[in-house]
Coordinates of C-alpha atoms and ligand atoms in Angstrom, one line a residue:
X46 CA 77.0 141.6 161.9
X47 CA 78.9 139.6 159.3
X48 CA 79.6 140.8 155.6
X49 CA 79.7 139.5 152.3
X50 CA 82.9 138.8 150.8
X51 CA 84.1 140.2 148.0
X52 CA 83.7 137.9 144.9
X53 CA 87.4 136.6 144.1
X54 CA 88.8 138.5 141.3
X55 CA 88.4 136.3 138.2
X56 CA 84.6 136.1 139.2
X57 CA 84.8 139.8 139.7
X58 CA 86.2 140.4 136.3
X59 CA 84.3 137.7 134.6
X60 CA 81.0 139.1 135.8
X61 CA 82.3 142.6 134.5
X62 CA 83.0 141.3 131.4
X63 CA 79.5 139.6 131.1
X64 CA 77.5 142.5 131.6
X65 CA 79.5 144.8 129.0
X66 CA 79.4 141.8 126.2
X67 CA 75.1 142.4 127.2
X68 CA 75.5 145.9 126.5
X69 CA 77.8 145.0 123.5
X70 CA 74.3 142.9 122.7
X71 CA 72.0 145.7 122.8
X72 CA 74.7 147.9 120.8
X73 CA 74.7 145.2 118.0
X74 CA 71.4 144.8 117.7
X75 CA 70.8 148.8 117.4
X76 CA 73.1 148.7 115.0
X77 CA 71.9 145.9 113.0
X78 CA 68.2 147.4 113.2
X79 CA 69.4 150.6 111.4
X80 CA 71.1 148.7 108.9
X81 CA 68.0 146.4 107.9
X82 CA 64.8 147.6 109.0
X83 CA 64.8 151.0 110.9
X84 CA 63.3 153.6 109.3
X85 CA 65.4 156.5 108.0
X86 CA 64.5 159.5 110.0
X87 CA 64.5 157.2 113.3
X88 CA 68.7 157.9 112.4
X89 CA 69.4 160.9 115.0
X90 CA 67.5 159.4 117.8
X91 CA 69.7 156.1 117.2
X92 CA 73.0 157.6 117.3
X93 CA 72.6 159.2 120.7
X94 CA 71.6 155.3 121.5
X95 CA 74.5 153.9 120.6
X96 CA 76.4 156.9 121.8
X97 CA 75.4 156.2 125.4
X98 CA 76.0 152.6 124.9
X99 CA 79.4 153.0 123.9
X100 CA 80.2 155.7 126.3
X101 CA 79.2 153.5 129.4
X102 CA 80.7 150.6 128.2
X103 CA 83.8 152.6 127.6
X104 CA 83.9 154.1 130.9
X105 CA 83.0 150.7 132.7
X106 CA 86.0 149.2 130.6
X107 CA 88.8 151.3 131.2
X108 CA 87.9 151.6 135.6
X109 CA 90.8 151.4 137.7
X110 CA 88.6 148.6 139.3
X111 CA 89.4 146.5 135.9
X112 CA 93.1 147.5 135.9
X113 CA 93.4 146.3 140.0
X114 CA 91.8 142.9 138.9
X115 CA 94.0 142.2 135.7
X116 CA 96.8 143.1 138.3
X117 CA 95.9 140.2 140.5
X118 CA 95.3 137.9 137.8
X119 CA 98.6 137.3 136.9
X120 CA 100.0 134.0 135.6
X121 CA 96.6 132.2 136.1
X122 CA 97.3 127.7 135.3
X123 CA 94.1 127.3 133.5
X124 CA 94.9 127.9 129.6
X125 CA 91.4 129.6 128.9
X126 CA 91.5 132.2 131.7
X127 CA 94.7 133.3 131.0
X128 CA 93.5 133.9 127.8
X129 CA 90.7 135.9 128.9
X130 CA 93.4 138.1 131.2
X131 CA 95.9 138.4 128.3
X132 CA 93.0 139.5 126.0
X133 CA 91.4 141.3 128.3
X134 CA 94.8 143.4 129.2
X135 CA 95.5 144.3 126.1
X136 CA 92.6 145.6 125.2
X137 CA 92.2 148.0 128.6
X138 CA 95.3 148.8 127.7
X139 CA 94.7 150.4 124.3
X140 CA 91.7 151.9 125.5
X141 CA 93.6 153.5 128.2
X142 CA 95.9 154.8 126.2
X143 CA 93.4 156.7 124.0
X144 CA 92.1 160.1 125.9
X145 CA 88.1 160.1 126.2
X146 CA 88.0 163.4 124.5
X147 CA 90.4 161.6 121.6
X148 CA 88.2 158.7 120.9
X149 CA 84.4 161.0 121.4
X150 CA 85.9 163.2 118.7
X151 CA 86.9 160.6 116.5
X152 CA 83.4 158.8 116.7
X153 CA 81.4 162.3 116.2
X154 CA 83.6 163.5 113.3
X155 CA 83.7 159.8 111.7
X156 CA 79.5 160.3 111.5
X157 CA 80.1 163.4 109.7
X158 CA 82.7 162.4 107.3
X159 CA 80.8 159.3 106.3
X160 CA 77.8 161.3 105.4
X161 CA 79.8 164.0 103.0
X162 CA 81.3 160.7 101.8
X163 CA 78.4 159.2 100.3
X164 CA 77.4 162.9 98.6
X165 CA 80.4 163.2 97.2
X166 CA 80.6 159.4 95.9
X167 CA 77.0 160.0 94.6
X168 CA 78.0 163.2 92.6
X169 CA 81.6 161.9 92.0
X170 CA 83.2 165.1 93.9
X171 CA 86.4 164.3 95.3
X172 CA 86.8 168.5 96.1
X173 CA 83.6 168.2 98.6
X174 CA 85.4 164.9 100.6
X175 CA 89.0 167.0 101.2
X176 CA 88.3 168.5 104.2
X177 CA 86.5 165.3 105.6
X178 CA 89.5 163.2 105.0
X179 CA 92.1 165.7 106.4
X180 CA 90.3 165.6 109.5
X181 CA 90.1 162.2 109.5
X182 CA 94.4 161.9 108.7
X183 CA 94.5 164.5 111.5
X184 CA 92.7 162.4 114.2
X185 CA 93.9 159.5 112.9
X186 CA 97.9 161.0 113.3
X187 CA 96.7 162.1 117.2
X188 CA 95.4 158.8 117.6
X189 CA 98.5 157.0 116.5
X190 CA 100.3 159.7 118.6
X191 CA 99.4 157.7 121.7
X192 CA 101.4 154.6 120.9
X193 CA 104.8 156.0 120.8
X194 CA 106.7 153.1 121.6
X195 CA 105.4 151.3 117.7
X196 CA 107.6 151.2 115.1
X197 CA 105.9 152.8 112.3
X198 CA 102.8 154.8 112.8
X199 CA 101.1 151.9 110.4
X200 CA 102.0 149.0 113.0
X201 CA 99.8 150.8 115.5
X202 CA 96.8 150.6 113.3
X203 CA 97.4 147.4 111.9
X204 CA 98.0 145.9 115.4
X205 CA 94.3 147.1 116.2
X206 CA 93.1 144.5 113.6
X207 CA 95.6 141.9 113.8
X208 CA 97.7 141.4 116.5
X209 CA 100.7 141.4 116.0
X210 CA 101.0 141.8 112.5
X211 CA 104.0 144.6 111.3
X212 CA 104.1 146.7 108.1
X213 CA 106.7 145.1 107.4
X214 CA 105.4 141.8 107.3
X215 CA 103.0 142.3 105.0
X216 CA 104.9 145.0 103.0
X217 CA 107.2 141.6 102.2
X218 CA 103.7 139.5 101.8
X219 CA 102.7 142.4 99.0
X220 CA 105.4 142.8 97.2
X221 CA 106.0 139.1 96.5
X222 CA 102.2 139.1 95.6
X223 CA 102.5 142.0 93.3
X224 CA 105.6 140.5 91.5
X225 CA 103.1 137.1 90.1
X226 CA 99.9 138.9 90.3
X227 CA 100.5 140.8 87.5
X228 CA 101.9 139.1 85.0
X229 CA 99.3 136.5 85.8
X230 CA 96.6 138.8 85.1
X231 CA 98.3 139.7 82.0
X232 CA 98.3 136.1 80.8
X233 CA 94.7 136.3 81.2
X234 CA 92.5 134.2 79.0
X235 CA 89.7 135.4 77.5
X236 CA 86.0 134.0 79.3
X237 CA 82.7 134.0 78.8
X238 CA 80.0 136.2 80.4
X239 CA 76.7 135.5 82.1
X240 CA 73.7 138.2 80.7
X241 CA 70.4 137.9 83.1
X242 CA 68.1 138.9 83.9
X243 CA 68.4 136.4 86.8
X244 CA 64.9 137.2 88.8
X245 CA 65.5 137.9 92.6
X246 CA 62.8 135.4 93.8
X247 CA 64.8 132.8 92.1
X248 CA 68.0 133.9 93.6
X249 CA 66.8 134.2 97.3
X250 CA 65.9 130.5 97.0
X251 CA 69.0 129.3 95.0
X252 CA 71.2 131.3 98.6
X253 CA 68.4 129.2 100.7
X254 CA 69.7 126.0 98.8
X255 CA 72.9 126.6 99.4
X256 CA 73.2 127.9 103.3
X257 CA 71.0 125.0 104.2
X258 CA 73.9 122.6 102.6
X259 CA 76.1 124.9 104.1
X260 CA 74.9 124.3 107.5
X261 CA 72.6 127.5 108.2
X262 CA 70.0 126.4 110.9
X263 CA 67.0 128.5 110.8
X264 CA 66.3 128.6 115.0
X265 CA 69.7 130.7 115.0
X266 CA 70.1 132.3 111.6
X267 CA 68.5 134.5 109.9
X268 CA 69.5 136.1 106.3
X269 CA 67.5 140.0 105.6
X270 CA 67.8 142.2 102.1
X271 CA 70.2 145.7 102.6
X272 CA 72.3 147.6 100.4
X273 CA 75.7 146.3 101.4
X274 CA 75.8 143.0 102.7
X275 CA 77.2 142.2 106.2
X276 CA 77.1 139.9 108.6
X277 CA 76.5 140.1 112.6
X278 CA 76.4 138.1 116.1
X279 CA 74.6 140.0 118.5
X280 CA 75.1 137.0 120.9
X281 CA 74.9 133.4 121.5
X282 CA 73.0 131.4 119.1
X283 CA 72.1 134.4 116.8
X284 CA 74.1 134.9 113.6
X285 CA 72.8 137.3 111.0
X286 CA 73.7 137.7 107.5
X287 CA 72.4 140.0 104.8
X288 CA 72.2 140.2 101.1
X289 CA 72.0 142.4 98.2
X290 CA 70.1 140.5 95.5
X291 CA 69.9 142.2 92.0
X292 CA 68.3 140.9 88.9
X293 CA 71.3 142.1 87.1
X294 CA 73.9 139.5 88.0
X295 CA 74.8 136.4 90.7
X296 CA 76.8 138.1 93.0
X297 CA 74.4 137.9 96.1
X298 CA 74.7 134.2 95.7
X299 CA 78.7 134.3 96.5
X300 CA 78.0 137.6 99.2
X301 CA 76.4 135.2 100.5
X302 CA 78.3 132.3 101.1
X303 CA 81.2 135.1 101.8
X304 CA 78.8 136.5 104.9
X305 CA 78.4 132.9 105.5
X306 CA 81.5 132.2 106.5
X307 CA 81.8 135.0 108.9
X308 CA 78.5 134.1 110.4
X309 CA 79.6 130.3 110.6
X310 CA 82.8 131.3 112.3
X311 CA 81.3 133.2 115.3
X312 CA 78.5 130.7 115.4
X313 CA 80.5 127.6 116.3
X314 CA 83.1 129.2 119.0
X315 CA 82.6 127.3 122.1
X316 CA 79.5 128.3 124.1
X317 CA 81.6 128.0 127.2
X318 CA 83.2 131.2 126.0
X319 CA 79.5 133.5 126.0
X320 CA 79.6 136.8 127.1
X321 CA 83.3 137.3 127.2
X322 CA 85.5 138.8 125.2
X323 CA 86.9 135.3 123.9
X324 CA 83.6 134.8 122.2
X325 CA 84.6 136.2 119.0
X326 CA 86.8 135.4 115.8
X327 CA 90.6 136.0 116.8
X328 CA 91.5 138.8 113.8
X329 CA 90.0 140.5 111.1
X330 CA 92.0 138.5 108.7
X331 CA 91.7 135.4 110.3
X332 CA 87.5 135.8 109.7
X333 CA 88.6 137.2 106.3
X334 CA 90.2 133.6 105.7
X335 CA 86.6 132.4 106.6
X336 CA 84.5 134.1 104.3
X337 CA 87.0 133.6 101.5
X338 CA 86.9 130.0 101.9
X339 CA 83.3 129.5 102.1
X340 CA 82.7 132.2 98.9
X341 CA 85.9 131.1 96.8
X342 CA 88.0 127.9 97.5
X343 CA 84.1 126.1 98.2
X344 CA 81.9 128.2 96.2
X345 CA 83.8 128.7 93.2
X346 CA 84.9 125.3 92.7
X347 CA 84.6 122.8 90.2
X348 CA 82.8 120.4 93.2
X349 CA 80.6 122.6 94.4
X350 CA 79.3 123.2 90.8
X351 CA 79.1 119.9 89.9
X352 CA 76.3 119.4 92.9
X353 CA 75.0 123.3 92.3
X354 CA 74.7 123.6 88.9
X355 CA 72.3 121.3 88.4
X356 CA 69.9 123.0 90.9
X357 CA 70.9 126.8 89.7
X358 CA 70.3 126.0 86.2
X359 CA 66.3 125.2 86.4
X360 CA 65.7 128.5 88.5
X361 CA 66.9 130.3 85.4
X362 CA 65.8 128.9 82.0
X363 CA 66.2 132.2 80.6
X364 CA 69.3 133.3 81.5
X365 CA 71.0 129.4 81.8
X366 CA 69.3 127.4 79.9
X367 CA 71.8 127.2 77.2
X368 CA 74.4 127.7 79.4
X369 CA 76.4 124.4 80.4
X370 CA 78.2 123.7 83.5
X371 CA 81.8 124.2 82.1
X372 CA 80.9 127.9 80.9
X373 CA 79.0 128.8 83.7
X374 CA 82.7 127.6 86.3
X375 CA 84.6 130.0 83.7
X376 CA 82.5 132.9 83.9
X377 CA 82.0 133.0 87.8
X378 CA 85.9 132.4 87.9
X379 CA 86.8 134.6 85.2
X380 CA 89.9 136.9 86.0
X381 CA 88.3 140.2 84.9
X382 CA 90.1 143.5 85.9
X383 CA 88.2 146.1 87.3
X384 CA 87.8 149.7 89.2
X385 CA 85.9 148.5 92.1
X386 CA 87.5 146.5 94.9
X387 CA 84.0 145.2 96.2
X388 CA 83.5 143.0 92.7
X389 CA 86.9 141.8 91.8
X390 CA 87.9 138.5 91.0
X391 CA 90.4 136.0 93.1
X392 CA 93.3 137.3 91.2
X393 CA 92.9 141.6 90.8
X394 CA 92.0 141.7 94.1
X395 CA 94.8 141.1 96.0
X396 CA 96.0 144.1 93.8
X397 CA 93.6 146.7 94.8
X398 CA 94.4 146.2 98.4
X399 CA 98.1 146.9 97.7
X400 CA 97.1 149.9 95.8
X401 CA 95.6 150.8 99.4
X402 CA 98.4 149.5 101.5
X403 CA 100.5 151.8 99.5
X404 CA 98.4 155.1 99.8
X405 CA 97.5 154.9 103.7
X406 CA 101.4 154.6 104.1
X407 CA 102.3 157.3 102.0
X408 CA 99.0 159.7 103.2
X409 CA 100.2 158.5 107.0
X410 CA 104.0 159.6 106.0
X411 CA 103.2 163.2 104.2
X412 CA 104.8 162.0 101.3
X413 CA 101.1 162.1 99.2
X414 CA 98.6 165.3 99.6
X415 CA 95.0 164.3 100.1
X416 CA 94.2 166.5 97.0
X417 CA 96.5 164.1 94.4
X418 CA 94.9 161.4 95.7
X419 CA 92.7 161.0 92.3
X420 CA 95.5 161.1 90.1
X421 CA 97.5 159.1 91.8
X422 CA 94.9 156.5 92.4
X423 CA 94.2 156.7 88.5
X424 CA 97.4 156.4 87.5
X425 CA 98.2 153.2 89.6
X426 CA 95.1 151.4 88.6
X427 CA 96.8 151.6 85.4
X428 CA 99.8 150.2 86.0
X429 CA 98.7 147.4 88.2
X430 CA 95.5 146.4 86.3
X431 CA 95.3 148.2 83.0
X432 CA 92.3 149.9 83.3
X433 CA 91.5 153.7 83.0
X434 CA 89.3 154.8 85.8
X435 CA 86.3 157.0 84.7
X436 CA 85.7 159.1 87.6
X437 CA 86.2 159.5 91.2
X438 CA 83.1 157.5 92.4
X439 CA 84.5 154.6 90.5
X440 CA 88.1 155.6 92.1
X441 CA 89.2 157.0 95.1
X442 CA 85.7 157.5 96.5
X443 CA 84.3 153.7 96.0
X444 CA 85.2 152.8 99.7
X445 CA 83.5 154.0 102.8
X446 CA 86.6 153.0 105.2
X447 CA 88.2 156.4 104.7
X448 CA 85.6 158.3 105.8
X449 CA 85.1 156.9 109.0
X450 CA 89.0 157.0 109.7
X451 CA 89.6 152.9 109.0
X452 CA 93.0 153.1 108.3
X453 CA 95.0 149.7 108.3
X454 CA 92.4 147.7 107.6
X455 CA 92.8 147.2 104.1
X456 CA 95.5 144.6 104.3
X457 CA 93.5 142.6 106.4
X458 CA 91.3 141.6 103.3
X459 CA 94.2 140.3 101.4
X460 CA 95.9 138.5 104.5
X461 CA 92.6 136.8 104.3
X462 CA 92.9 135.5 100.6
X463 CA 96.3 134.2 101.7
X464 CA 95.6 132.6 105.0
X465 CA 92.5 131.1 103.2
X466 CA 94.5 128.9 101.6
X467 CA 97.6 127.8 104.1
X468 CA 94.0 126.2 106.2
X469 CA 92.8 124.8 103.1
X470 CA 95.7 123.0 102.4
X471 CA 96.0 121.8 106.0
X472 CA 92.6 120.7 105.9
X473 CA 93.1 118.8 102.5
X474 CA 95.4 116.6 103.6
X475 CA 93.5 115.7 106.9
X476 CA 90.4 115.3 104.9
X477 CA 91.3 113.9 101.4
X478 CA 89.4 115.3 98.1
X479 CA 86.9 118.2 99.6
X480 CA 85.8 118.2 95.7
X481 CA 84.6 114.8 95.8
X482 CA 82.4 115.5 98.8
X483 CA 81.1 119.0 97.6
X484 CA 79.8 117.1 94.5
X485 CA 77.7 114.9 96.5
X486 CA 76.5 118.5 98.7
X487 CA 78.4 117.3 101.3
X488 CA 79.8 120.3 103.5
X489 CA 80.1 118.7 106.5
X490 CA 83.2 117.5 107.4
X491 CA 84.9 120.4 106.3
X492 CA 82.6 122.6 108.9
X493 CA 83.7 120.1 111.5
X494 CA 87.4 120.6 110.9
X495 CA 87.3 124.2 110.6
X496 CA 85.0 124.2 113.6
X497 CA 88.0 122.2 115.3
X498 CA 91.0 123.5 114.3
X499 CA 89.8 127.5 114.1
X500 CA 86.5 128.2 115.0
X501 CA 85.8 126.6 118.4
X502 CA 88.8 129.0 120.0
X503 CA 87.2 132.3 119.6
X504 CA 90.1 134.4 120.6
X505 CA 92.1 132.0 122.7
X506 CA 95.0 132.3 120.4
X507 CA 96.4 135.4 119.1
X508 CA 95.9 135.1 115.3
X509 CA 99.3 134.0 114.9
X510 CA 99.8 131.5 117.6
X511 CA 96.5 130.2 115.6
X512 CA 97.9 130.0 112.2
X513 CA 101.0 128.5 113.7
X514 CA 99.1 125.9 115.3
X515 CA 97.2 124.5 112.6
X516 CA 99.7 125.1 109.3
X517 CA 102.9 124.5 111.3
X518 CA 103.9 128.2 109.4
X519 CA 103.5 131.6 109.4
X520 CA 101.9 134.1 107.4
X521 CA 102.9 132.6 103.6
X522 CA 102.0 134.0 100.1
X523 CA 103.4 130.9 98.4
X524 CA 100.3 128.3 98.8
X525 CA 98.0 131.3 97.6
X526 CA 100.3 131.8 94.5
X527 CA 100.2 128.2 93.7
X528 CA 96.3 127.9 93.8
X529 CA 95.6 131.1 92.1
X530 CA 98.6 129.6 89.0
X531 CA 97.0 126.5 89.1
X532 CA 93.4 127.5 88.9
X533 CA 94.5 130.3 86.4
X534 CA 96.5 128.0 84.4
Ligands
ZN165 ZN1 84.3 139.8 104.6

């Protein structure tokens, strides 16, 4: 009688790791169907889907077996599956770390929060949300609870998005932003303003126009209508965006080169790395640096429009007939300060997220009651921007991330912004004058480089090993600054 031998351990684990990414697959793909076309009362029968889904997948992960084969995978030569080992550890480490009952209850109650969320947004009733978001604090304290060797309760949050990244880091990040940002917003010069309608047929073609210059290959794209746009890789070869197109204003045009560069990100990682866990941008910030690039340092340039404009302007007599090129830059670049975080400008932004920053800390530390949180809010959106909020659903209550206990993400918007532009400046003086070649609609060979330099890796290299690597630098306000003065000159 003779037996099979066992598969040698990195097979082992590889082939593990292949069959959650599938289930990661099917879970993607259930999510993206109740996002775009599912309809609404299929909503109770879907969660228990994904529930199961992420319940095996979560009992699979965190097996001894796993833990036994990371333990004989130790200092492997080859650079790629060490990778895989060193990614693959941490992450069965964190999920260890969290008890099952910990992270079931977090899920369940998140559901339930996010649903009180959006009635209480809708009738601007911050009262209704209180007890929602002190649950969420509370699980959110328990959760941090089983990292006690971090620093600050923050790091072990912001870890979970960016490795490696420390409150500290990007409190010194912030407050050197906060110190230009608002004087430069104060020097502000007055711009003019688009009025529409701009008709959504028009639109949808005008994103077509500009994804296909972009690089977006019908066989593995696809781009669908939903409320808030996203963007998601259910697997190999199949990168979906979505828009929100409204006759009211433009912005679907940049959500959609934003989503763009997320999709285009995950879409050229090497194929080699399939249905691991390297097959996926290295940080939240890092793909933040992505879709600011594509939607701000491209699509708000004086290049892009000089090739755009011309094709944008016909699919709106109406609204652009009159309108000329020079104007039209200004407006869509315009520093313009606002409540809402999802429609700022290059410049405010940066200074909502530190308003955010600042509260998570401060909710996290005790030193801020969830019920002054409107006030509060209010009164800071005063001093950093100047504006008086009306109400809560334009305040405090305009995000969803609360709701569903996604602390320490924040940051990881703005880090974005600022690592956006350390890479562009790398990849301007590999590639000479981008502008000249956007004005001609060419795209390419700034795709290539970024394709080379960031997105090919996946998650080979922790986020800052990445940066590192291409910039020579770390994390580094000052090239941001200088664009945003320049630009804002
Ligand atoms: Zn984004």
């Amino acid at each position: 009688m003779t037996f099979a031998t066992a598969a040698p351990p990195l097979e082992r684990l590889k082939a593990i790791l292949a069959e959650l990414a599938d289930l990661q697959h099917a879970e993607s793909i259930a999510d993206w169907d109740s996002r775009v076309s599912m309809p609404p009362e299929g909503a109770a029968a879907r969660a228990d889907v994904v529930a199961t889904l992420t319940r095996v997948m979560h009992e699979r992960f965190v097996s001894d077996e796993v833990g036994e084969l990371l333990g004989a995978l130790e200092g492997l030569d080859d650079p790629t599956d060490a990778a895989l080992v060193r990614l693959t550890r941490r992450e069965w480490e964190r999920a260890r770390r969290v008890p099952g009952e910990l992270a079931a209850e977090m899920s369940h109650s998140a559901g339930i929060a996010v649903a009180a969320w959006d009635k209480a947004k809708a009738a601007s009733d911050f009262a209704s949300f209180v007890p929602h978001l002190e649950r969420q604090l509370e699980l959110k304290q328990r959760y941090i609870a089983c990292f006690p060797e971090t620093e600050t309760p923050y790091d072990v949050l912001l870890d979970e998005y960016e490795e490696g990244m420390t409150t500290a880091e990007v409190q010194k990040v912030f407050t050197r932003l906060k110190e230009e940002l608002v004087p430069l917003i104060e020097r502000r010069q007055p711009a003019p303003e688009l009025t529409g309608p701009f008709p959504v047929e028009a639109q949808q073609r005008a994103n077509r126009l500009v994804l296909e210059a972009f690089g977006y290959d019908p066989a593995a794209w696809r781009i669908d209508e939903t409320p808030h746009p996203f963007a998601s890789k259910p697997g190999f070869a199949d990168i979906r965006l979505t828009t929100h197109t409204d006759a009211r204003d433009l912005t679907s045009l940049f959500s959609t080169m934003h989503e763009f560069g997320h999709g285009v990100y995950e879409f050229d990682i090497d194929p080699s790395l399939a249905r691991s866990p390297l097959a996926q941008g290295t940080s939240s910030a890092l793909h933040e640096s992505q879709s600011r690039m594509w939607e701000n340092l491209v699509g708000r340039s004086r290049g892009f429009w000089r090739w755009f404009y011309p094709k944008l302007q016909p699919l709106f007599p109406d609204a652009l007939g009159t309108v000329d090129e020079e104007s039209f830059l200004q407006a869509v670049s315009a520093i313009r300060p606002g409540f809402i975080r999802g429609d700022a400008d290059e410049a405010t932004y940066g200074l909502h997220i530190i308003l955010r920053f600042e509260l998570e800390q401060e909710l996290l530390a005790g030193t801020v009651e969830i019920r002054d949180l409107p006030e509060i809010w209010n009164s800071r959106m005063n001093d950093y921007l100047g504006v008086d909020v009306p109400d809560d659903a334009h305040g405090v209550l305009q995000d969803m991330h609360w709701s569903i206990g996604l602390l320490g993400y924040f940051p990881t918007y703005q880090l974005g912004n600022v690592i956006s532009v350390q890479l562009w400046e790398r990849a301007r003086a590999d590639l000479g004058d981008l502008e000249e070649q956007f004005a001609r609609g060419e795209f390419g060979q700034l795709r290539e480089w970024l394709r080379d330099h960031v997105y090919r890796h996946g998650s080979i290299y922790p986020p800052r090993e990445l940066l590192q690597r291409i910039t020579g630098s770390q994390l580094d306000p000052e090239p941001y600054l200088e664009y945003l003065r320049t630009k804002f000159a």
